[in-house]
PDB file of C-alpha atoms and ligand atoms in Angstrom:
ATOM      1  CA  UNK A   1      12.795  23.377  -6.552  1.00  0.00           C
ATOM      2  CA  UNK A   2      10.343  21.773  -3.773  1.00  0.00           C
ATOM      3  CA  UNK A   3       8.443  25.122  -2.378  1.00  0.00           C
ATOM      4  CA  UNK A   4       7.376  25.374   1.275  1.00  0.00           C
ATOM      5  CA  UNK A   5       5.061  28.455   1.515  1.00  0.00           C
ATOM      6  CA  UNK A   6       4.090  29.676   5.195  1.00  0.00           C
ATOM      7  CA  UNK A   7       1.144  31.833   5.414  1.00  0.00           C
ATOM      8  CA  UNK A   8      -0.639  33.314   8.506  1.00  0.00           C
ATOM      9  CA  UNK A   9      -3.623  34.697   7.453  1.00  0.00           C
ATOM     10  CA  UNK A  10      -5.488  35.150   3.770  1.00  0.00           C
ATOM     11  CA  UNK A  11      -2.910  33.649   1.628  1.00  0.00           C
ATOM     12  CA  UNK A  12      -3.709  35.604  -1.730  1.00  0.00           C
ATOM     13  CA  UNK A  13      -0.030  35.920  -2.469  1.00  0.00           C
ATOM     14  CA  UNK A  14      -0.173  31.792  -1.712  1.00  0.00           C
ATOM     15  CA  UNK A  15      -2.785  32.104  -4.591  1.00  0.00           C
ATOM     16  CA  UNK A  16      -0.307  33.674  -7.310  1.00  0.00           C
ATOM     17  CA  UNK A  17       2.516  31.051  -6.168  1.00  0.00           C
ATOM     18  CA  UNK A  18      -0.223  28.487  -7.010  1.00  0.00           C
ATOM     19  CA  UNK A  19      -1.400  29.844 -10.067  1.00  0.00           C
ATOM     20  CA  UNK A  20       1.857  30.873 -11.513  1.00  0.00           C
ATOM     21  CA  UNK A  21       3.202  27.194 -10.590  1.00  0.00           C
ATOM     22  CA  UNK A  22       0.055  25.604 -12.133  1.00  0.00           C
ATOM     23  CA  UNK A  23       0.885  27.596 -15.286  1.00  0.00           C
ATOM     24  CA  UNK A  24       4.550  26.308 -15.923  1.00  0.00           C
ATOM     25  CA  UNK A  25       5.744  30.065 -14.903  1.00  0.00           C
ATOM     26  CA  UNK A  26       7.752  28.769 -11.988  1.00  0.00           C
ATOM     27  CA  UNK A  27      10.294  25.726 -12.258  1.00  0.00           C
ATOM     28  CA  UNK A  28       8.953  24.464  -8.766  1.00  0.00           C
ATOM     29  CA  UNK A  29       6.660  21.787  -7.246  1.00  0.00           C
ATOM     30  CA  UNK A  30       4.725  23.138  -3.787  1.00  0.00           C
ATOM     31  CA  UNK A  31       5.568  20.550  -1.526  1.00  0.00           C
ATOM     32  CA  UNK A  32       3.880  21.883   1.483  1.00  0.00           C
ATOM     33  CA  UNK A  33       1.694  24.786   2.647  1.00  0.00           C
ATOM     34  CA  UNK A  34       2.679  25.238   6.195  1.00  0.00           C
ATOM     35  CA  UNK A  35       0.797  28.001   8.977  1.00  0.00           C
ATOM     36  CA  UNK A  36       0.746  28.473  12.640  1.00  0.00           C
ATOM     37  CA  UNK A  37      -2.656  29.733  12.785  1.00  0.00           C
ATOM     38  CA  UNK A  38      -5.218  26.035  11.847  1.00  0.00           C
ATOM     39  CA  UNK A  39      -8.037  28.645  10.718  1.00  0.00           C
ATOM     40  CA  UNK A  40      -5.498  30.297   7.649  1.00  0.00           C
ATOM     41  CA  UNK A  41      -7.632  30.760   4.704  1.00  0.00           C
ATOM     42  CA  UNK A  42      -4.663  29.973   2.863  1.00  0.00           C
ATOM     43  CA  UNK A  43      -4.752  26.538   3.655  1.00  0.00           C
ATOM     44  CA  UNK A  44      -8.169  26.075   2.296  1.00  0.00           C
ATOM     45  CA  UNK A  45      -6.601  27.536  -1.142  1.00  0.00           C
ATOM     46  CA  UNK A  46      -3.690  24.447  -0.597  1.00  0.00           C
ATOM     47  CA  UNK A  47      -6.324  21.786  -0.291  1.00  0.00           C
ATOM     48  CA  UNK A  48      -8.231  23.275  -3.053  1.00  0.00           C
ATOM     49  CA  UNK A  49      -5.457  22.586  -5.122  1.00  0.00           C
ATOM     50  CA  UNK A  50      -4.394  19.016  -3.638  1.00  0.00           C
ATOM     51  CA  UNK A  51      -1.367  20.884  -2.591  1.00  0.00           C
ATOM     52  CA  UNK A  52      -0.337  19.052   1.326  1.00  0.00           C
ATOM     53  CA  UNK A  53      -0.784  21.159   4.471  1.00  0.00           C
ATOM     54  CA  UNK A  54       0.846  21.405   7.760  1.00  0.00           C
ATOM     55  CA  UNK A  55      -0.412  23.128  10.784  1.00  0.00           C
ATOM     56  CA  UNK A  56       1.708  23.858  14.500  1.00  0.00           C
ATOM     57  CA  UNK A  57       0.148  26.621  16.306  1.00  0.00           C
ATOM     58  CA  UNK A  58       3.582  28.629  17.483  1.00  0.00           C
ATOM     59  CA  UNK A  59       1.521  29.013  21.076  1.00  0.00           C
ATOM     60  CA  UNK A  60       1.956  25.261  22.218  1.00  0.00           C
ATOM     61  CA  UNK A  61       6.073  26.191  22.286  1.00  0.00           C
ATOM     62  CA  UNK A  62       7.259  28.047  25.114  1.00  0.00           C
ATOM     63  CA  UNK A  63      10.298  29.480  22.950  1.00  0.00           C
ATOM     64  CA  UNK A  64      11.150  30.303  19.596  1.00  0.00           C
ATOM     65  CA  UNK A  65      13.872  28.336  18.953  1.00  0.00           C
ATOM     66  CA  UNK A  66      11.942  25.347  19.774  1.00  0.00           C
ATOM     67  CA  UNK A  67       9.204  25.930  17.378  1.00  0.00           C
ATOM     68  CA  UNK A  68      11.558  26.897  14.702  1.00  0.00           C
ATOM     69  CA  UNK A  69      12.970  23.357  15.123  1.00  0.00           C
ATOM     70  CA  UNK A  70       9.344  21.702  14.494  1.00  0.00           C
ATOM     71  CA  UNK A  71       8.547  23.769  11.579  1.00  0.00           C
ATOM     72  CA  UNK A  72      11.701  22.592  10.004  1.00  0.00           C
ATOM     73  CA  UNK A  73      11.167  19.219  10.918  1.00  0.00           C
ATOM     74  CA  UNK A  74       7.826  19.562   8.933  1.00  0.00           C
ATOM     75  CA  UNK A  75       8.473  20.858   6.146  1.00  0.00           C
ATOM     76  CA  UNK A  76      11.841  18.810   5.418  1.00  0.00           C
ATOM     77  CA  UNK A  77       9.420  15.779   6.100  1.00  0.00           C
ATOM     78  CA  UNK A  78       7.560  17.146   3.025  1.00  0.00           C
ATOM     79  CA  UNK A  79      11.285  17.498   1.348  1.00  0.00           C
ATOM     80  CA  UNK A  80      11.011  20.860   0.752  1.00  0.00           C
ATOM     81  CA  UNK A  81      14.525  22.942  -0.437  1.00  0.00           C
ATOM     82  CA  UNK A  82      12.919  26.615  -0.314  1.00  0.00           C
ATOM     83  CA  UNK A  83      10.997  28.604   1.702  1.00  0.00           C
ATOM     84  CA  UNK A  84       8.765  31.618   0.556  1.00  0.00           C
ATOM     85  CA  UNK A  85       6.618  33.544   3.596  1.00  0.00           C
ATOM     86  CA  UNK A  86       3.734  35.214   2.250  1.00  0.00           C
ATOM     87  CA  UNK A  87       2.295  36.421   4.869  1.00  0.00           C
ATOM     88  CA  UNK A  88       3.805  34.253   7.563  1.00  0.00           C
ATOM     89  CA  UNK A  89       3.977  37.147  10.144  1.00  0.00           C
ATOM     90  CA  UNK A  90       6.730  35.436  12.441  1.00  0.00           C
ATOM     91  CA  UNK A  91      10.420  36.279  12.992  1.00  0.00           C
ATOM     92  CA  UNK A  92      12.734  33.325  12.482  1.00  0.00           C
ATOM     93  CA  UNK A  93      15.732  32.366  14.344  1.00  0.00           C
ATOM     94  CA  UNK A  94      19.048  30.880  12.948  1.00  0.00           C
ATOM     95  CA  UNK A  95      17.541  27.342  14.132  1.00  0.00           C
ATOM     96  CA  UNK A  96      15.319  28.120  10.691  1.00  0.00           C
ATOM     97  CA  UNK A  97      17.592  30.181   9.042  1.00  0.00           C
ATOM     98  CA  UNK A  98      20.392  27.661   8.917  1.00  0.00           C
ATOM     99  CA  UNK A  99      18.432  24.705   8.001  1.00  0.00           C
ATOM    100  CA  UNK A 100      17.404  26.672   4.584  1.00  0.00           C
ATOM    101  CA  UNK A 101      20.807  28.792   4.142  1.00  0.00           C
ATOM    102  CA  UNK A 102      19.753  31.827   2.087  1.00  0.00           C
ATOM    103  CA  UNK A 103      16.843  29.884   0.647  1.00  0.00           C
ATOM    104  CA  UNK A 104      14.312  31.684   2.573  1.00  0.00           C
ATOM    105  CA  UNK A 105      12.030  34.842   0.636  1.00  0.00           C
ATOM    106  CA  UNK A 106       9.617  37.012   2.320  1.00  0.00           C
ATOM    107  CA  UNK A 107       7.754  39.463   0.661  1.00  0.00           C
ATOM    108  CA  UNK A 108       6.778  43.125   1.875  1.00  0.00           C
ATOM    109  CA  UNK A 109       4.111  45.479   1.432  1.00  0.00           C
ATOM    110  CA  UNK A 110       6.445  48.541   1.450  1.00  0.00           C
ATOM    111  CA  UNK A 111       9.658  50.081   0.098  1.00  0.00           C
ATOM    112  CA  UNK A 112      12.274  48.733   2.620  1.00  0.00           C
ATOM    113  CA  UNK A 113      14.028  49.513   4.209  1.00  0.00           C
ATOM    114  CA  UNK A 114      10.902  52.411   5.455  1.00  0.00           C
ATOM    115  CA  UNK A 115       8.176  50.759   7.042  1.00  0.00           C
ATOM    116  CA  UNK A 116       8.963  47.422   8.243  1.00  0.00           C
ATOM    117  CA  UNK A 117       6.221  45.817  10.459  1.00  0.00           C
ATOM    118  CA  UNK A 118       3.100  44.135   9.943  1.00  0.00           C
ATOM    119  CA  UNK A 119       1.110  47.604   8.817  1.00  0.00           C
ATOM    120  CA  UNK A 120       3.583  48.841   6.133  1.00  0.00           C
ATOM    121  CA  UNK A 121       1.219  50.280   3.739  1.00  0.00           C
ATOM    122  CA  UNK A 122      -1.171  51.946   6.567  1.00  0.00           C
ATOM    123  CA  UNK A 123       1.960  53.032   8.001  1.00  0.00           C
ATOM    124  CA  UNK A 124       3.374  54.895   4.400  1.00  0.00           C
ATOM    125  CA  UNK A 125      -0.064  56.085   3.860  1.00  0.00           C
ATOM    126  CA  UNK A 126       0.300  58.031   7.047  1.00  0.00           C
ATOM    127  CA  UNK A 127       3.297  58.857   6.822  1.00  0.00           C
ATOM    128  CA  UNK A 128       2.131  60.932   3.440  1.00  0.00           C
ATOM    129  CA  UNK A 129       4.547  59.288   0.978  1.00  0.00           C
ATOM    130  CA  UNK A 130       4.291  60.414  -2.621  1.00  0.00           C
ATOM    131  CA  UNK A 131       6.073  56.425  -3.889  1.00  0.00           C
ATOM    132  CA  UNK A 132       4.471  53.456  -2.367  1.00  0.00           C
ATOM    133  CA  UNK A 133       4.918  49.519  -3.195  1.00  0.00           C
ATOM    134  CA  UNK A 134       6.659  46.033  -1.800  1.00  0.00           C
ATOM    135  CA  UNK A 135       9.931  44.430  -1.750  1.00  0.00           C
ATOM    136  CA  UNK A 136      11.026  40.786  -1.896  1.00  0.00           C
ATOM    137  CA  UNK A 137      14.042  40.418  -0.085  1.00  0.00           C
ATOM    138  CA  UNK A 138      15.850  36.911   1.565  1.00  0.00           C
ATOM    139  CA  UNK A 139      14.875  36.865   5.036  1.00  0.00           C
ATOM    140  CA  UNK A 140      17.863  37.043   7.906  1.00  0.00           C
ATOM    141  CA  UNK A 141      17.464  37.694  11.436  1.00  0.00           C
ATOM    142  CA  UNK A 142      16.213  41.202  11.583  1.00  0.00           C
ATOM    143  CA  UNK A 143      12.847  42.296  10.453  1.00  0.00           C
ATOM    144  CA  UNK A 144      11.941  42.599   7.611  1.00  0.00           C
ATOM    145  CA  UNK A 145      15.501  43.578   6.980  1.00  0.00           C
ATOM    146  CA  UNK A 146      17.552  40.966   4.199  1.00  0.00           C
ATOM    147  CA  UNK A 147      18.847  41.534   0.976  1.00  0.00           C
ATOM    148  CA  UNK A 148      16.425  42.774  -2.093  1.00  0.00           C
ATOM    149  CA  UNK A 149      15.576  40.455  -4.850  1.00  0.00           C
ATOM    150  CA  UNK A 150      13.117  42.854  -6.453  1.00  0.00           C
ATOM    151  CA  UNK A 151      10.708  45.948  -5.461  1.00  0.00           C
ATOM    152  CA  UNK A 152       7.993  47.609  -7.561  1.00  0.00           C
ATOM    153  CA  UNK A 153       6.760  51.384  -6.744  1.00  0.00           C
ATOM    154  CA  UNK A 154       3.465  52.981  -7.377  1.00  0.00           C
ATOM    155  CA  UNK A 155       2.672  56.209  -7.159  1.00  0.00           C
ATOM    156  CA  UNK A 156       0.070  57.157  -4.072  1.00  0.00           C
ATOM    157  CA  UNK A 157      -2.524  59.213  -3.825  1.00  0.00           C
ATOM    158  CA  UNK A 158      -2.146  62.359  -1.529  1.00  0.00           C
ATOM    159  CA  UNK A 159      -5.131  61.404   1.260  1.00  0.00           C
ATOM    160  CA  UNK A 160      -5.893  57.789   0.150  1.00  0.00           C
ATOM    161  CA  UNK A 161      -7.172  55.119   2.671  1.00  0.00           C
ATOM    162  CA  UNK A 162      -4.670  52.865   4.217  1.00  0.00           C
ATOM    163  CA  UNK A 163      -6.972  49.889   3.185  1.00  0.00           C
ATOM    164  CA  UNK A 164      -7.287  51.174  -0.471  1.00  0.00           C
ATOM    165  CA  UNK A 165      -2.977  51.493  -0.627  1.00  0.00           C
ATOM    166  CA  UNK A 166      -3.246  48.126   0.522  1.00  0.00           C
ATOM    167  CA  UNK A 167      -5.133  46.559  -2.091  1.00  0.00           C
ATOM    168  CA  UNK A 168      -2.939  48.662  -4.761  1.00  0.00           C
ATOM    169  CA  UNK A 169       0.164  47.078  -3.071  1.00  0.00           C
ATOM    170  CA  UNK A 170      -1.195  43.245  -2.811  1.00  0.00           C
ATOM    171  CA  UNK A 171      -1.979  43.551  -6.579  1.00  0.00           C
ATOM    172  CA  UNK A 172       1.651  44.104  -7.431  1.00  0.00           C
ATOM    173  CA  UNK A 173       2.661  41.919  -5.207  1.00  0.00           C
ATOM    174  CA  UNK A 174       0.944  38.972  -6.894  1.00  0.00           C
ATOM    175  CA  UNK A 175       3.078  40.068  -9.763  1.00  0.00           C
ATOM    176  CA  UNK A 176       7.262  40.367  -8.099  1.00  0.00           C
ATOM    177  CA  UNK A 177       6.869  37.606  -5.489  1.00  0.00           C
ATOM    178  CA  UNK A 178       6.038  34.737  -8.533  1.00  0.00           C
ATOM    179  CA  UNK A 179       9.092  36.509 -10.806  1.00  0.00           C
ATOM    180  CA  UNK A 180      11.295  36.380  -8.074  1.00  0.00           C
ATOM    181  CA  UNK A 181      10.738  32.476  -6.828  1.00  0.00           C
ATOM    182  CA  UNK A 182      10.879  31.756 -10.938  1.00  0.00           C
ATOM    183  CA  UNK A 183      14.608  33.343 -11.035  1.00  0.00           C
ATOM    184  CA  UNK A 184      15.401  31.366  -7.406  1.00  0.00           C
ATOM    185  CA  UNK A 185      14.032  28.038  -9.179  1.00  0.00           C
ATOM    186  CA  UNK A 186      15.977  28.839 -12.164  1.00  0.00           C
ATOM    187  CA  UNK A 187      19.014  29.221  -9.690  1.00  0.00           C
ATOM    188  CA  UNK A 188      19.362  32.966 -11.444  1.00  0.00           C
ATOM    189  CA  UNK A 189      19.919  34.949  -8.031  1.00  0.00           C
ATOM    190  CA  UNK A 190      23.785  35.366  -6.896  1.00  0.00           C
ATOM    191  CA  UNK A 191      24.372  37.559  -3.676  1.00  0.00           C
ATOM    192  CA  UNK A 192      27.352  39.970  -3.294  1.00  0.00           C
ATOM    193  CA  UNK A 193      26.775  40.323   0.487  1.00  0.00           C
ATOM    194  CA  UNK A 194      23.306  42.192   0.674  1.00  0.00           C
ATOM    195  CA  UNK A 195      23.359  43.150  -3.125  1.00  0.00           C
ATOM    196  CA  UNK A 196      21.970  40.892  -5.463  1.00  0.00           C
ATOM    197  CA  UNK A 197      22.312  39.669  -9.047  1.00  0.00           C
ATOM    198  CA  UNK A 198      19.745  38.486 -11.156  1.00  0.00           C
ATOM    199  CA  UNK A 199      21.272  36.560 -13.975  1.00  0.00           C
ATOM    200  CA  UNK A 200      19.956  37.684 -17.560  1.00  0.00           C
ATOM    201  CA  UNK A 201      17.509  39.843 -16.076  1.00  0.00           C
ATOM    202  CA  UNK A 202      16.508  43.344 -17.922  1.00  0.00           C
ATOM    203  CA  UNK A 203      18.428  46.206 -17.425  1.00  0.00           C
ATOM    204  CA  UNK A 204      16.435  49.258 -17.447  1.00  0.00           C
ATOM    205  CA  UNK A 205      16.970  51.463 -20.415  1.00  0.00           C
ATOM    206  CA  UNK A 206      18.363  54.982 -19.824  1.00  0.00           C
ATOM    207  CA  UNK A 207      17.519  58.140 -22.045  1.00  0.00           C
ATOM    208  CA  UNK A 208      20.017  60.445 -23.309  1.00  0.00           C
ATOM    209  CA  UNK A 209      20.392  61.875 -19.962  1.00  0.00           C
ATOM    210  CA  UNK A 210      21.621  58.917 -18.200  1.00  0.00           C
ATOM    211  CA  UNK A 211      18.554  59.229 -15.968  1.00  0.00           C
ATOM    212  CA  UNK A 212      15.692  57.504 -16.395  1.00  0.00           C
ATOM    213  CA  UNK A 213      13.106  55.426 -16.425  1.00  0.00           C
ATOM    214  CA  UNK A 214      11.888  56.481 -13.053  1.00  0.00           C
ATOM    215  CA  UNK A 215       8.382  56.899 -11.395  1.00  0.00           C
ATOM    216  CA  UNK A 216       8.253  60.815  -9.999  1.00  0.00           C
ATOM    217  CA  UNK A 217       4.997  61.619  -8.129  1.00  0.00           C
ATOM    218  CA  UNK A 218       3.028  64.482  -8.660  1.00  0.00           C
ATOM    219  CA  UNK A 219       4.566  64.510 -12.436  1.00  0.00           C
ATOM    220  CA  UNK A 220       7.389  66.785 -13.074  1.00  0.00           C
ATOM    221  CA  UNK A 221       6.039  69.717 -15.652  1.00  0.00           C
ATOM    222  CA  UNK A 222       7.662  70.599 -18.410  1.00  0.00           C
ATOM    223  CA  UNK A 223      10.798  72.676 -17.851  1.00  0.00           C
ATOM    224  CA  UNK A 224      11.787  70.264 -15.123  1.00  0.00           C
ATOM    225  CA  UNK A 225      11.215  66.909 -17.195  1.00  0.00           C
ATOM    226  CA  UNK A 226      13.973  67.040 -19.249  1.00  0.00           C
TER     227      UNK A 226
HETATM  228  C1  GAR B   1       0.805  40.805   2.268  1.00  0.00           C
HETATM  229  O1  GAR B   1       0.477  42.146   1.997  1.00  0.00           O
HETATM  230  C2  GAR B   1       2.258  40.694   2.670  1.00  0.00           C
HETATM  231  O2  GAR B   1       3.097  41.573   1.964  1.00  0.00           O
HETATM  232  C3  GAR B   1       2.188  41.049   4.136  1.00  0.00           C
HETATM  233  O3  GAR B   1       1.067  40.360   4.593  1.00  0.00           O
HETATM  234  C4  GAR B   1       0.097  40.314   3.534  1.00  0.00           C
HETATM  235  C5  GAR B   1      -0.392  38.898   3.388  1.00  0.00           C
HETATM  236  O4  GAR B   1      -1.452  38.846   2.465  1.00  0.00           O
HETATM  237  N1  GAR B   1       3.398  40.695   4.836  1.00  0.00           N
HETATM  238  C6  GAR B   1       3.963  41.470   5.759  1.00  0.00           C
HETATM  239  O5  GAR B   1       3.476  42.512   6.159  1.00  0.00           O
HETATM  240  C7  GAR B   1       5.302  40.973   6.285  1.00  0.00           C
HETATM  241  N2  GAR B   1       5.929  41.943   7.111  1.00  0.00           N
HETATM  242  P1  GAR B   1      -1.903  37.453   1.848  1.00  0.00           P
HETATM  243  O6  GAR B   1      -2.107  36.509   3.034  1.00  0.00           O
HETATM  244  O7  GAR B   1      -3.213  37.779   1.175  1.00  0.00           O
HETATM  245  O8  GAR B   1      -0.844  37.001   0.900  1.00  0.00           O
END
């Protein structure tokens, strides 16, 4: 698999890719680190690595469509087969989408489908959840909206800071989003319209109740937890 990852901003999910890549965990080669934004910390983490970058600042196109059509023109100049945004806060149009048919992952700091948008974990700490986490999903038109590869829950804490939530989230993040580009590079994923298949992958033991295992926040006590 040759890897294009698009970052906007910090690129510390960029940093797992790498690290899980450098350490044989992932059946893929990074062929380019792409952003829009030519001050990304992310692609300082790229170079660091001797991994090639590409830069077009979405702001010199007038339309979308258009600047869709230069990224892919980029990256399939780098040959890359797969696309993983991590970070890459830009919607894509089918001029993207269709040059990469459902070969395109984002990852998300939230349980979709609640809080889609670029604040997802400020936006569930708010909103007072008692289950918090991320979702990788393939990307389609719609925000933040495609099928779900894999999602991981934690619980929250009534009152914490949206910042603090955030930095709970990214650290399970760095965990799904390499799993889930090591099943797509070892061509393990099948879709059934949005639901999809992971090939040989676990299946979460049940107890005798047929429920189970499951993440309930506060605990239940113990009349209720059996
Ligand atoms: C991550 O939390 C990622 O889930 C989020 O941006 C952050 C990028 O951090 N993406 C979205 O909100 C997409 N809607 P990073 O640059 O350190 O990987």
């Amino acid at each position: 698999m040759k890897l294009a990852v698009l970052v906007s901003g910090s690129g510390s999910n960029l940093q797992s890719i790498i690290d899980h890549v450098e350490a044989g965990h992932i059946a893929a080669e990074i062929a380019v680190v792409f952003s829009n934004k030519e001050d990304a910390y992310g692609l300082t983490r790229a170079r660091n690595h001797g991994i090639p970058t590409a830069v077009i600042q979405h702001t010199e196109f007038t339309d979308r469509e258009a600047f869709d059509a230069a990224m892919v023109r980029a990256l399939q100049e780098h040959g890359a087969d797969t696309v993983a945004l991590a970070g890459f806060m830009r919607m894509l149009t089918p001029v993207f989408l269709n040059a990469f048919p459902m070969r395109v992952l984002n990852i998300h700091p939230a349980l979709l489908p609640s809080f889609p948008g670029t604040h997802g974990q400020h936006d569930a700490a708010t909103f007072g959840v008692r289950l918090a986490g991320c979702t990788v999903h393939f990307v389609d038109e719609k925000m933040d909206h495609g099928p779900v590869v894999i999602q991981a829950a934690l619980p929250v804490t009534p009152g914490i800071a949206g910042d603090d939530l955030a930095g709970q989230i990214l650290r399970l993040e760095h965990r799904v989003y390499p799993q889930a580009l090591a099943w797509m590079a070892q061509d393990r994923i099948r879709l059934d319209g949005r639901i999809v298949h992971i090939e040989g992958s676990g299946v979460p033991v049940c107890d005798t109740d047929g429920v189970g295992p499951y993440l309930v926040n506060p605990p239940l006590e113990d009349d209720f937890a059996a």
